[in-house]
Short mmCIF file of C-alpha atoms in Angstrom, two decimals:
data_model
loop_
_atom_site.label_atom_id
_atom_site.label_comp_id
_atom_site.label_asym_id
_atom_site.label_seq_id
_atom_site.Cartn_x
_atom_site.Cartn_y
_atom_site.Cartn_z
CA MET A 139 -0.17 -0.19 0.08
CA LEU A 140 1.60 3.88 -1.14
CA VAL A 141 0.48 6.54 0.12
CA ARG A 142 0.66 9.43 -1.80
CA LEU A 143 1.33 12.31 -0.62
CA TYR A 144 1.85 15.76 -2.20
CA PRO A 145 5.03 18.39 -1.19
CA SER A 146 5.22 21.06 -3.04
CA HIS A 147 8.52 23.17 -2.20
CA PRO A 148 11.77 21.16 -2.65
CA ASN A 149 12.19 20.59 1.00
CA THR A 150 9.77 19.80 1.57
CA ARG A 151 9.26 16.40 -0.40
CA ALA A 152 12.97 15.73 0.97
CA THR A 153 11.53 16.52 4.42
CA CYS A 154 8.66 13.86 3.35
CA ALA A 155 11.21 11.55 2.16
CA ALA A 156 13.28 11.14 4.46
CA TYR A 157 10.44 11.43 7.18
CA HIS A 158 9.48 8.73 6.09
CA TYR A 159 12.34 7.08 5.19
CA ARG A 160 13.09 6.95 8.94
CA ARG A 161 9.56 5.06 9.46
CA GLY A 162 10.98 2.23 7.74
CA ARG A 163 8.22 3.10 4.39
CA ARG A 164 9.65 3.44 1.05
CA CYS A 165 8.87 6.57 -1.13
CA LEU A 166 8.84 7.75 -4.99
CA LEU A 167 8.28 11.13 -6.08
CA GLU A 168 6.89 11.18 -8.72
CA PRO A 169 7.55 14.18 -11.49
CA PRO A 170 5.23 17.62 -11.58
CA ILE A 171 1.63 16.85 -13.10
CA ALA A 172 0.36 19.65 -15.74
CA GLY A 173 -1.17 21.46 -13.78
CA LYS A 174 -3.59 24.82 -13.81
CA LEU A 175 -2.53 25.39 -10.70
CA ASN A 176 0.76 27.71 -10.06
CA PHE A 177 3.05 25.42 -7.85
CA ALA A 178 4.40 22.28 -8.72
CA LEU A 179 3.69 18.95 -6.68
CA LYS A 180 5.05 15.94 -6.76
CA LEU A 181 4.16 12.57 -6.29
CA CYS A 182 5.38 11.27 -2.78
CA LEU A 183 4.84 7.25 -2.76
CA CYS A 184 5.17 6.26 1.00
CA PRO A 185 4.32 2.12 2.63
CA ASP A 186 1.12 2.65 4.71
CA ARG A 187 0.90 0.80 8.37
CA ARG A 188 -2.55 2.45 8.64
CA SER A 189 -5.51 0.52 9.40
CA ALA A 190 -7.41 -1.06 7.24
CA THR A 191 -10.63 1.62 7.15
CA GLU A 192 -7.51 4.74 7.35
CA GLN A 193 -6.59 2.78 3.96
CA SER A 194 -10.55 2.84 2.37
CA MET A 195 -10.12 5.95 2.97
CA ALA A 196 -7.16 7.42 1.48
CA ASN A 197 -8.71 4.79 -1.21
CA ASN A 198 -11.20 7.06 -2.22
CA SER A 199 -8.88 10.07 -2.22
CA ILE A 200 -8.25 11.68 -5.32
CA SER A 201 -4.94 12.72 -6.54
CA ILE A 202 -4.31 16.51 -7.63
CA ASN A 203 -1.14 17.28 -9.59
CA VAL A 204 -0.31 21.02 -9.35
CA SER A 205 2.31 22.61 -11.90
CA ASP A 206 2.33 27.21 -12.83
CA ASP A 207 4.46 24.72 -15.77
CA ASP A 208 2.76 23.12 -18.97
CA THR A 209 6.39 21.67 -19.82
CA GLU A 210 5.62 17.87 -19.02
CA ASP A 211 8.89 16.18 -17.53
CA PRO A 212 9.33 12.76 -19.75
CA SER A 213 11.90 10.99 -17.17
CA GLY A 214 8.77 9.49 -15.92
CA ARG A 215 9.64 8.86 -11.97
CA MET A 216 12.48 9.68 -9.42
CA ARG A 217 13.86 7.96 -6.92
CA VAL A 218 14.78 10.66 -4.02
CA ARG A 219 18.29 13.01 -3.80
CA VAL A 220 18.62 13.21 -0.81
CA ARG A 221 21.00 16.63 -0.53
CA ARG A 222 24.53 16.73 0.09
CA LYS A 223 25.75 17.82 2.82
CA ARG A 224 28.24 20.80 3.02
CA LYS A 225 31.74 21.12 3.60
CA LYS A 226 32.62 23.37 5.87
CA PRO A 227 34.56 26.40 3.87
CA GLY A 228 38.58 25.92 5.71
CA LEU A 229 38.39 22.01 4.12
CA ARG A 230 37.98 23.33 1.27
CA ARG A 231 40.71 25.77 1.32
CA ARG A 232 42.66 23.02 2.37
CA LEU A 233 41.94 20.86 -0.03
CA ASP A 234 42.21 23.58 -2.48
CA PHE A 235 45.56 25.05 -1.49
CA THR A 236 47.63 21.03 -1.10
CA GLN A 237 46.08 20.74 -5.00
CA LYS A 238 47.86 23.62 -5.84
CA ILE A 239 51.20 22.20 -4.19
CA VAL A 240 50.79 19.48 -5.80
CA SER A 241 50.15 20.49 -9.43
CA ILE A 242 53.58 23.17 -8.82
CA LEU A 243 55.88 19.81 -7.52
CA LEU A 244 54.24 17.55 -10.94
CA LYS A 245 54.62 20.54 -13.21
CA TRP A 246 58.00 22.16 -11.50
CA TRP A 247 59.92 18.89 -10.50
CA PRO A 248 63.47 18.63 -12.55
CA ALA A 249 64.03 22.25 -11.21
CA LEU A 250 63.47 21.21 -7.77
CA LEU A 251 65.90 18.31 -8.07
CA LEU A 252 67.99 20.50 -9.60
CA LEU A 253 68.13 23.40 -6.99
CA ILE A 254 69.29 20.57 -4.39
CA ALA A 255 71.75 18.71 -6.66
CA VAL A 256 72.91 22.36 -6.88
CA THR A 257 72.82 23.26 -3.20
CA LEU A 258 74.06 20.20 -1.59
CA LEU A 259 77.25 21.00 -4.17
CA VAL A 260 77.81 24.76 -2.35
CA TYR A 261 77.84 22.85 0.71
CA GLU A 262 80.37 20.31 -0.18
CA ALA A 263 82.28 22.82 -1.11
CA ILE A 264 81.86 24.93 1.99
CA LYS A 265 82.51 22.17 4.05
CA ILE A 266 86.07 21.39 1.73
CA GLY A 267 87.26 24.35 0.45
CA GLY A 268 86.10 25.80 4.69
CA GLY A 269 87.61 24.01 6.71
CA GLU A 270 87.35 20.47 8.87
CA SER A 271 84.72 19.34 11.03
CA HIS A 272 85.82 21.29 14.25
CA SER A 273 84.74 18.44 16.71
CA SER A 274 87.73 16.93 17.76
CA PRO A 275 88.91 18.21 21.14
CA LYS A 276 91.92 20.18 21.62
CA VAL A 277 95.15 19.14 22.73
CA LYS A 278 95.93 19.16 26.46
CA ASN A 279 99.15 19.34 28.71
CA LEU A 280 101.64 21.39 25.92
CA ASP A 281 104.61 22.43 26.72
CA LYS A 282 103.93 26.00 26.50
CA VAL A 283 102.39 27.83 23.95
CA VAL A 284 103.27 30.85 23.06
CA THR A 285 99.28 32.86 22.29
CA GLY A 286 100.67 36.37 22.12
CA GLY A 287 99.47 38.86 24.47
CA SER A 288 96.83 40.26 21.90
CA GLY A 289 94.10 38.82 24.21
CA LYS A 290 91.96 37.54 20.62
CA PRO A 291 90.29 34.41 21.06
CA GLN A 292 92.41 31.87 18.75
CA GLY A 293 90.09 28.73 18.10
CA ASN A 294 91.81 27.38 15.75
CA LEU A 295 94.75 26.63 17.95
CA ASN A 296 95.61 23.76 18.76
CA ARG A 297 92.94 21.59 16.71
CA LEU A 298 93.51 18.41 15.45
CA ASP A 299 90.39 17.27 13.48
CA PRO A 300 91.66 16.07 9.84
CA THR A 301 90.47 17.93 6.86
CA THR A 302 88.39 15.85 4.79
CA ARG A 303 86.77 16.20 1.06
CA ILE A 304 84.92 14.29 -1.39
CA VAL A 305 85.96 12.47 -3.63
CA ARG A 306 83.55 9.82 -6.08
CA GLY A 307 80.32 10.49 -3.82
CA VAL A 308 82.94 9.00 -0.58
CA ARG A 309 84.30 11.22 2.28
CA GLU A 310 87.57 10.81 2.51
CA ARG A 311 90.93 12.66 4.52
CA CYS A 312 93.11 15.08 2.32
CA LEU A 313 96.33 14.10 4.18
CA LYS A 314 96.80 10.95 3.91
CA LEU A 315 98.71 9.60 7.42
CA LEU A 316 100.09 6.19 8.35
CA PRO A 317 98.40 4.99 11.62
CA PRO A 318 99.73 6.53 15.13
CA GLU A 319 101.47 2.97 15.61
CA GLU A 320 103.25 3.10 12.50
CA LEU A 321 104.33 6.81 12.13
CA GLU A 322 106.52 5.68 16.06
CA HIS A 323 107.98 2.91 14.05
CA LEU A 324 109.29 5.68 10.19
CA ASP A 325 112.80 6.13 10.40
CA LEU A 326 113.91 8.13 7.41
CA PRO A 327 114.95 6.13 3.82
CA LYS A 328 118.42 5.16 3.12
CA ASP A 329 120.00 7.69 1.53
CA VAL A 330 121.34 7.72 -1.86
CA ASP A 331 122.81 9.82 -4.17
CA SER A 332 120.22 11.96 -6.66
CA PHE A 333 118.63 10.67 -10.00
CA GLY A 334 118.47 14.34 -11.17
CA PRO A 335 120.60 15.78 -13.69
CA VAL A 336 122.34 18.07 -11.34
CA LYS A 337 125.34 16.05 -9.71
CA LYS A 338 127.04 19.12 -7.74
CA LEU A 339 125.89 22.56 -7.48
CA VAL A 340 128.31 25.53 -6.66
CA TYR A 341 127.14 28.02 -4.74
CA ILE A 342 128.68 31.77 -6.53
CA THR A 343 130.45 34.13 -3.94
CA ALA A 344 132.75 36.55 -3.74
CA ASN A 345 135.74 34.33 -2.95
CA ALA A 346 134.75 31.37 -4.95
CA THR A 347 135.58 31.90 -8.95
CA TYR A 348 133.15 30.44 -11.28
CA GLU A 349 133.33 31.41 -14.76
CA GLU A 350 133.18 34.92 -15.14
CA GLY A 351 135.68 35.39 -11.65
CA LYS A 352 135.10 37.26 -8.81
CA PHE A 353 132.17 39.73 -8.67
CA ASN A 354 132.87 43.67 -7.60
CA LEU A 355 129.71 45.33 -6.11
CA SER A 356 130.42 48.85 -6.32
CA LYS A 357 128.69 50.69 -4.36
CA GLU A 358 126.54 52.75 -6.64
CA TYR A 359 125.35 49.53 -8.50
CA LEU A 360 124.21 48.34 -5.10
CA GLU A 361 122.27 51.56 -3.92
CA GLY A 362 120.19 51.79 -7.18
CA THR A 363 119.09 47.63 -6.54
CA ARG A 364 118.17 45.18 -4.45
CA PHE A 365 120.97 43.51 -4.64
CA ASN A 366 123.47 43.79 -1.76
CA LEU A 367 126.05 42.37 -0.38
CA PHE A 368 124.40 39.02 0.59
CA THR A 369 122.42 38.48 -2.94
CA GLY A 370 125.55 39.27 -5.25
CA SER A 371 125.15 41.31 -8.48
CA GLN A 372 123.12 38.09 -10.74
CA THR A 373 123.49 39.94 -13.98
CA LEU A 374 120.71 38.98 -17.04
CA GLU A 375 123.19 37.08 -18.81
CA GLN A 376 124.24 35.38 -15.52
CA ARG A 377 120.65 34.41 -14.89
CA GLU A 378 120.04 33.24 -18.23
CA GLN A 379 122.93 31.30 -17.60
CA ASN A 380 121.96 29.51 -14.21
CA PHE A 381 118.91 28.42 -15.63
CA LYS A 382 120.47 25.60 -17.80
CA VAL A 383 121.16 22.12 -16.22
CA THR A 384 124.96 20.57 -16.49
CA GLU A 385 125.74 18.29 -14.10
CA THR A 386 127.47 21.22 -12.06
CA ALA A 387 125.57 23.81 -11.81
CA GLY A 388 126.99 27.23 -10.56
CA VAL A 389 124.49 29.49 -8.78
CA HIS A 390 123.53 32.84 -6.77
CA CYS A 391 122.36 31.73 -3.68
CA GLY A 392 122.42 34.17 -1.30
CA PHE A 393 125.70 34.33 1.74
CA TYR A 394 127.63 36.00 -1.12
CA SER A 395 129.94 38.12 1.02
CA ASP A 396 130.97 37.16 4.75
CA ASN A 397 129.80 40.90 5.77
CA GLY A 398 126.97 40.75 4.07
CA GLY A 399 124.58 40.06 7.48
CA TYR A 400 122.68 37.21 8.25
CA SER A 401 124.57 36.96 11.00
CA ILE A 402 124.45 33.35 13.12
CA SER A 403 126.04 32.31 16.65
CA ASP A 404 128.85 29.66 16.41
CA GLU A 405 126.80 28.43 18.99
CA ASP A 406 123.35 28.58 17.26
CA LYS A 407 125.48 27.37 13.27
CA SER A 408 126.61 23.86 15.69
CA TYR A 409 123.65 23.16 16.40
CA MET A 410 121.69 23.37 13.21
CA GLN A 411 124.45 21.14 11.73
CA THR A 412 123.62 18.59 13.83
CA CYS A 413 119.79 18.87 11.87
CA LYS A 414 118.94 15.73 9.62
CA VAL A 415 115.45 16.85 9.08
CA VAL A 416 113.91 20.43 10.41
CA VAL A 417 110.40 22.28 10.50
CA SER A 418 111.71 25.99 10.48
CA THR A 419 109.72 28.95 10.54
CA CYS A 420 110.74 32.52 10.88
CA ALA A 421 109.47 35.99 12.43
CA PHE A 422 111.70 39.18 11.53
CA GLY A 423 110.02 42.74 13.10
CA GLY A 424 107.70 41.65 16.28
CA GLY A 425 105.54 40.58 13.31
CA ASP A 426 103.76 37.40 14.21
CA ASP A 427 103.95 34.98 17.70
CA LEU A 428 105.14 31.15 17.37
CA TYR A 429 102.84 28.63 18.06
CA GLN A 430 103.88 24.90 19.74
CA PRO A 431 104.15 22.21 17.07
CA ILE A 432 101.37 19.59 17.89
CA GLY A 433 100.21 16.41 16.70
CA MET A 434 104.40 14.88 16.49
CA SER A 435 105.35 11.04 17.75
CA GLU A 436 108.23 10.26 20.05
CA ALA A 437 110.47 9.34 17.04
CA SER A 438 109.90 12.39 15.11
CA LEU A 439 110.65 14.50 18.59
CA GLN A 440 114.01 12.55 18.64
CA LYS A 441 114.65 13.14 15.54
CA VAL A 442 113.18 16.29 14.31
CA CYS A 443 115.32 19.73 14.88
CA TYR A 444 112.00 22.92 15.04
CA VAL A 445 113.62 26.03 14.57
CA ALA A 446 112.57 29.94 15.32
CA PHE A 447 114.66 32.15 13.33
CA TRP A 448 113.91 35.80 15.07
CA ASP A 449 115.05 39.33 14.86
CA GLU A 450 116.38 41.20 17.59
CA ILE A 451 112.97 43.67 17.45
CA THR A 452 110.91 39.92 17.43
CA LEU A 453 113.01 38.89 20.55
CA ALA A 454 112.25 41.99 22.68
CA THR A 455 108.75 42.17 21.91
CA GLN A 456 108.31 38.41 22.85
CA GLU A 457 109.94 39.12 25.83
CA ALA A 458 107.68 41.99 26.79
CA GLN A 459 104.96 40.10 26.08
CA GLY A 460 106.16 37.41 28.75
CA ASN A 461 107.32 34.54 26.64
CA LYS A 462 110.81 34.35 27.51
CA VAL A 463 113.51 32.01 25.67
CA ASP A 464 115.30 29.96 28.62
CA GLU A 465 118.71 29.60 28.87
CA ASN A 466 119.09 26.80 26.29
CA HIS A 467 117.62 29.43 23.62
CA PHE A 468 114.17 26.77 23.53
CA ILE A 469 110.95 28.02 23.89
CA GLY A 470 108.70 24.62 23.82
CA LYS A 471 109.75 22.57 21.33
CA TRP A 472 110.95 25.54 19.66
CA ARG A 473 115.03 25.67 18.98
CA VAL A 474 115.27 30.02 18.57
CA ILE A 475 118.23 31.13 16.64
CA LEU A 476 118.24 34.80 17.06
CA VAL A 477 119.47 36.58 13.56
CA ARG A 478 121.66 40.22 13.23
CA ASP A 479 122.46 42.53 10.62
CA LEU A 480 119.66 41.93 8.50
CA PRO A 481 120.04 42.27 4.18
CA PHE A 482 117.32 43.60 3.94
CA ARG A 483 114.94 46.88 5.01
CA ASP A 484 111.92 44.70 3.81
CA GLN A 485 111.35 41.99 6.55
CA ARG A 486 109.65 39.99 3.54
CA LEU A 487 112.70 39.84 1.58
CA ASN A 488 114.61 39.04 4.97
CA GLY A 489 112.40 35.97 5.80
CA LYS A 490 112.28 34.82 2.10
CA ILE A 491 116.56 33.52 3.18
CA PRO A 492 115.20 30.62 5.97
CA LYS A 493 112.05 30.23 3.60
CA MET A 494 114.31 29.37 0.43
CA LEU A 495 117.28 28.54 1.24
CA PRO A 496 117.24 25.80 4.10
CA HIS A 497 120.20 24.57 2.64
CA ARG A 498 122.38 27.23 2.99
CA LEU A 499 121.46 27.30 6.90
CA PHE A 500 121.36 23.43 7.50
CA PRO A 501 124.09 22.24 5.61
CA ASN A 502 123.50 18.79 6.52
CA ALA A 503 119.46 18.00 6.38
CA ARG A 504 118.61 15.66 4.48
CA TYR A 505 114.59 17.16 4.36
CA SER A 506 113.14 20.35 5.36
CA ILE A 507 109.61 21.38 6.39
CA TRP A 508 108.96 25.09 5.67
CA VAL A 509 105.65 26.52 7.37
CA ASP A 510 105.00 30.53 7.92
CA SER A 511 104.76 32.15 10.98
CA LYS A 512 100.72 32.86 10.71
CA SER A 513 100.57 29.17 10.62
CA GLN A 514 100.57 26.35 13.65
CA PHE A 515 102.14 22.98 12.37
CA ARG A 516 99.94 20.31 13.67
CA ARG A 517 101.11 16.99 11.68
CA ASP A 518 103.72 14.69 12.50
CA PRO A 519 106.90 15.63 10.62
CA LEU A 520 107.90 12.15 9.82
CA GLY A 521 104.44 11.20 8.63
CA VAL A 522 104.22 14.48 6.49
CA LEU A 523 107.48 13.06 4.65
CA GLU A 524 106.01 9.63 4.05
CA ALA A 525 102.55 10.83 3.37
CA LEU A 526 104.03 13.74 0.87
CA LEU A 527 107.52 12.80 -0.85
CA TRP A 528 108.34 9.23 0.06
CA ARG A 529 105.11 7.27 -1.41
CA SER A 530 105.42 8.82 -4.43
CA ASN A 531 109.01 9.06 -5.09
CA ASP A 532 108.68 13.34 -5.08
CA GLU A 533 110.88 15.91 -4.24
CA LEU A 534 109.16 18.70 -3.35
CA ALA A 535 105.75 19.62 -2.42
CA ILE A 536 103.75 22.34 -2.03
CA SER A 537 100.45 24.06 -1.69
CA GLU A 538 98.30 24.76 -5.42
CA HIS A 539 97.60 28.50 -5.56
CA GLY A 540 93.38 27.88 -4.03
CA ALA A 541 92.21 31.19 -6.68
CA ARG A 542 93.77 31.78 -9.86
CA SER A 543 96.00 29.22 -12.06
CA SER A 544 97.79 32.38 -14.12
CA VAL A 545 100.23 33.91 -12.92
CA TYR A 546 99.45 37.19 -14.61
CA ASP A 547 95.80 37.40 -13.38
CA GLU A 548 98.06 36.83 -9.62
CA ALA A 549 99.79 39.99 -10.79
CA LYS A 550 96.79 41.68 -11.28
CA ALA A 551 95.15 40.56 -8.02
CA VAL A 552 98.90 41.43 -6.09
CA VAL A 553 98.62 45.77 -7.50
CA ARG A 554 95.12 45.50 -6.61
CA LYS A 555 95.52 44.16 -2.71
CA ASN A 556 98.38 47.40 -2.47
CA LYS A 557 101.22 43.94 -1.84
CA ALA A 558 103.51 45.53 -4.60
CA THR A 559 103.68 48.41 -6.41
CA PRO A 560 102.37 48.56 -10.04
CA GLU A 561 105.57 49.67 -11.46
CA GLU A 562 107.14 46.80 -10.05
CA VAL A 563 105.09 44.17 -10.78
CA GLU A 564 105.07 45.44 -14.33
CA VAL A 565 108.17 44.83 -14.98
CA GLN A 566 108.46 41.34 -13.48
CA MET A 567 105.42 40.59 -16.17
CA ALA A 568 106.91 42.29 -19.08
CA GLN A 569 110.44 40.47 -18.37
CA TYR A 570 108.06 36.97 -18.38
CA ARG A 571 106.04 37.47 -21.54
CA GLN A 572 109.31 38.37 -22.90
CA ASP A 573 110.90 35.43 -22.17
CA GLY A 574 107.28 33.09 -23.33
CA LEU A 575 105.64 32.26 -20.06
CA PRO A 576 101.93 31.13 -21.38
CA GLU A 577 99.07 32.73 -19.25
CA ASP A 578 97.96 29.59 -17.91
CA LYS A 579 101.01 27.38 -16.81
CA ARG A 580 100.37 24.05 -15.97
CA PHE A 581 102.00 20.85 -13.87
CA ASN A 582 101.09 17.55 -15.01
CA GLY A 583 97.62 18.17 -15.69
CA LYS A 584 97.91 21.10 -12.33
CA LYS A 585 98.40 24.26 -11.24
CA ALA A 586 101.43 25.87 -11.47
CA LEU A 587 100.74 28.79 -9.01
CA ALA A 588 101.33 27.48 -5.66
CA GLU A 589 100.19 28.87 -2.40
CA ALA A 590 103.75 28.66 -0.69
CA SER A 591 102.96 28.95 3.21
CA ILE A 592 104.28 25.56 3.75
CA ILE A 593 106.91 24.01 1.62
CA VAL A 594 108.00 20.16 1.89
CA ARG A 595 111.40 18.83 0.31
CA LYS A 596 114.40 16.45 0.04
CA HIS A 597 117.31 18.59 -0.52
CA THR A 598 119.32 17.13 -3.39
CA PRO A 599 121.28 19.06 -5.89
CA MET A 600 118.08 19.34 -8.63
CA THR A 601 115.63 20.87 -5.11
CA ASN A 602 118.38 23.17 -3.74
CA LEU A 603 119.12 24.68 -7.85
CA PHE A 604 115.60 25.29 -8.23
CA MET A 605 115.01 27.05 -4.50
CA CYS A 606 118.33 29.19 -5.55
CA LEU A 607 116.61 30.21 -9.00
CA TRP A 608 112.95 31.16 -6.97
CA PHE A 609 114.94 33.46 -4.48
CA ASN A 610 117.13 35.11 -7.25
CA GLU A 611 113.77 35.65 -8.58
CA VAL A 612 112.36 37.36 -5.79
CA VAL A 613 115.16 39.40 -5.15
CA ARG A 614 114.80 41.33 -9.03
CA PHE A 615 111.48 41.92 -8.79
CA THR A 616 109.06 41.28 -5.79
CA SER A 617 109.13 40.01 -2.86
CA ARG A 618 105.66 38.47 -3.48
CA ASP A 619 106.98 34.73 -4.51
CA GLN A 620 103.68 33.37 -5.88
CA LEU A 621 105.00 35.42 -9.38
CA SER A 622 107.56 34.17 -9.45
CA PHE A 623 107.25 30.22 -8.73
CA PRO A 624 105.38 29.29 -12.06
CA TYR A 625 108.39 30.75 -14.54
CA VAL A 626 110.92 28.97 -12.14
CA LEU A 627 109.56 25.74 -12.62
CA TRP A 628 108.59 26.30 -16.05
CA ARG A 629 112.25 27.81 -17.00
CA LEU A 630 114.01 24.32 -15.12
CA LYS A 631 112.82 21.42 -16.96
CA GLY A 632 115.27 19.28 -14.95
CA LEU A 633 112.98 19.36 -11.96
CA THR A 634 110.12 16.80 -12.98
CA ASN A 635 109.13 15.28 -9.28
CA ILE A 636 107.14 17.69 -7.59
CA ASN A 637 103.80 17.39 -5.49
CA MET A 638 101.32 20.27 -6.29
CA PHE A 639 98.43 19.23 -3.29
CA PRO A 640 95.32 20.33 -3.27
CA VAL A 641 94.49 23.47 -1.01
CA CYS A 642 92.58 20.74 1.80
CA THR A 643 95.70 19.11 2.33
CA ARG A 644 97.66 22.74 3.43
CA LYS A 645 94.77 23.26 5.11
CA ASP A 646 94.76 19.61 7.36
CA LEU A 647 99.05 20.08 7.73
CA VAL A 648 98.35 23.10 9.95
CA ASN A 649 95.67 25.32 11.72
CA SER A 650 95.81 29.25 10.03
CA MET A 651 96.31 31.70 12.84
CA GLY A 652 96.34 35.28 10.36
CA HIS A 653 99.32 37.71 10.99
CA ILE A 654 98.65 38.80 14.27
CA ARG A 655 100.09 42.48 13.54
CA LYS A 656 102.16 44.53 10.69
CA ALA A 657 106.34 43.71 10.98
CA LYS A 658 109.05 46.64 11.70
CA PRO A 659 111.16 47.31 8.72
CA LEU A 660 114.49 48.60 9.40
CA THR A 661 115.30 51.94 9.66
CA ASN A 662 119.35 51.35 9.09
#
């Protein structure tokens, strides 16, 4: 039995259907019947549970379809469509926002992947170029660390943590030293004759005759040049002759005259003659403090000399800060060598003597490691020799330049940073262009432009000749040794066993502290 109801409003129809549905009745809505009235009624058919009398009365009722629309609905009967509950506006906005984000990601995912890759590369470059992981603890219980009286924080001091880099997706240490237990048993290799083209090196002095005979230096000539009684007067013809590699090579190499300066006491000379392996540094003009070496093995302490060259200005500066040299001429592990009568007014030139001519200062040394005074040496010396020289059968190891590869670009940077006058730099570059030095000099596929704050080398006739020629270029032109290194390397064809190690290896060798104060020039 179905009951026909005629709700006229859509809401009423929905209410009708819902009402009977809750009571278990089946309701149908019939389409409106064209009528004469001005409102539409739809038929709602629902099962009736009334009494028989009520049902009989309902059967006698008449269905009236009223509509103000003459158009007939051909669809016939329809099921009730219950109105859906509207979603909240906040939820809809969140869904729309999520859909937009997903659409953007699907559209631009290649660019996003590229951005992530570039970010990772920049991050790794900063870690490799900038520095080390600083998680390792500092060294404790040093004999004595001279840090000066500046009172400035020195965060790099005494750090031993290794410097690492990414190679083929794998992080590895820049300086691959032997394990500590092997370093303790490391010894110098047997001394063998050099296999280089130079067998004997003869140093030109005022008291020695070599080809052209003795050199007489006039006072007028010396006053008009950077040459003096320490350097001798190397002419351009002699300069060309010095670059020729022969079994017996003659070369200007400082210490030209006994009256040339750089005076050292006999006691200090005797000590220096005992050194077979030496780590050296210098501070002239009171410029920098002295940082104690760290990270060495007990074997190295027994076999390696640590020598610091000071002048009287630096000695007075350090004593004023409470850093006293003991009765044995030591401060911590450093043996202090006092130098008097420095030959140059320019303290940078005076510093080139122990830096480039250790074979003249330590006549019996087989190996030397130079460390600039702005740095703290933090590795085992014998381990460094093994890693940079012995393992690869090299005779000289020096760091690549971190910023440039062209000597001519470096010359522009030197002038721009006011590290040399434009006139003297131009004289040097003009000579190098005339000699044919290429713009971008390479050596074994690596940069020939070097950063010479650390020099590790074996003392052989060939490397000694190289250092003498390098020193002569620095004296003749500018004290910026980066400008002359690639030229000497290019001209001296016989030296091939050179290890141009990357910048990160240099960072692993030392803690860089920077220059503390400007060195005072000599006034007389």
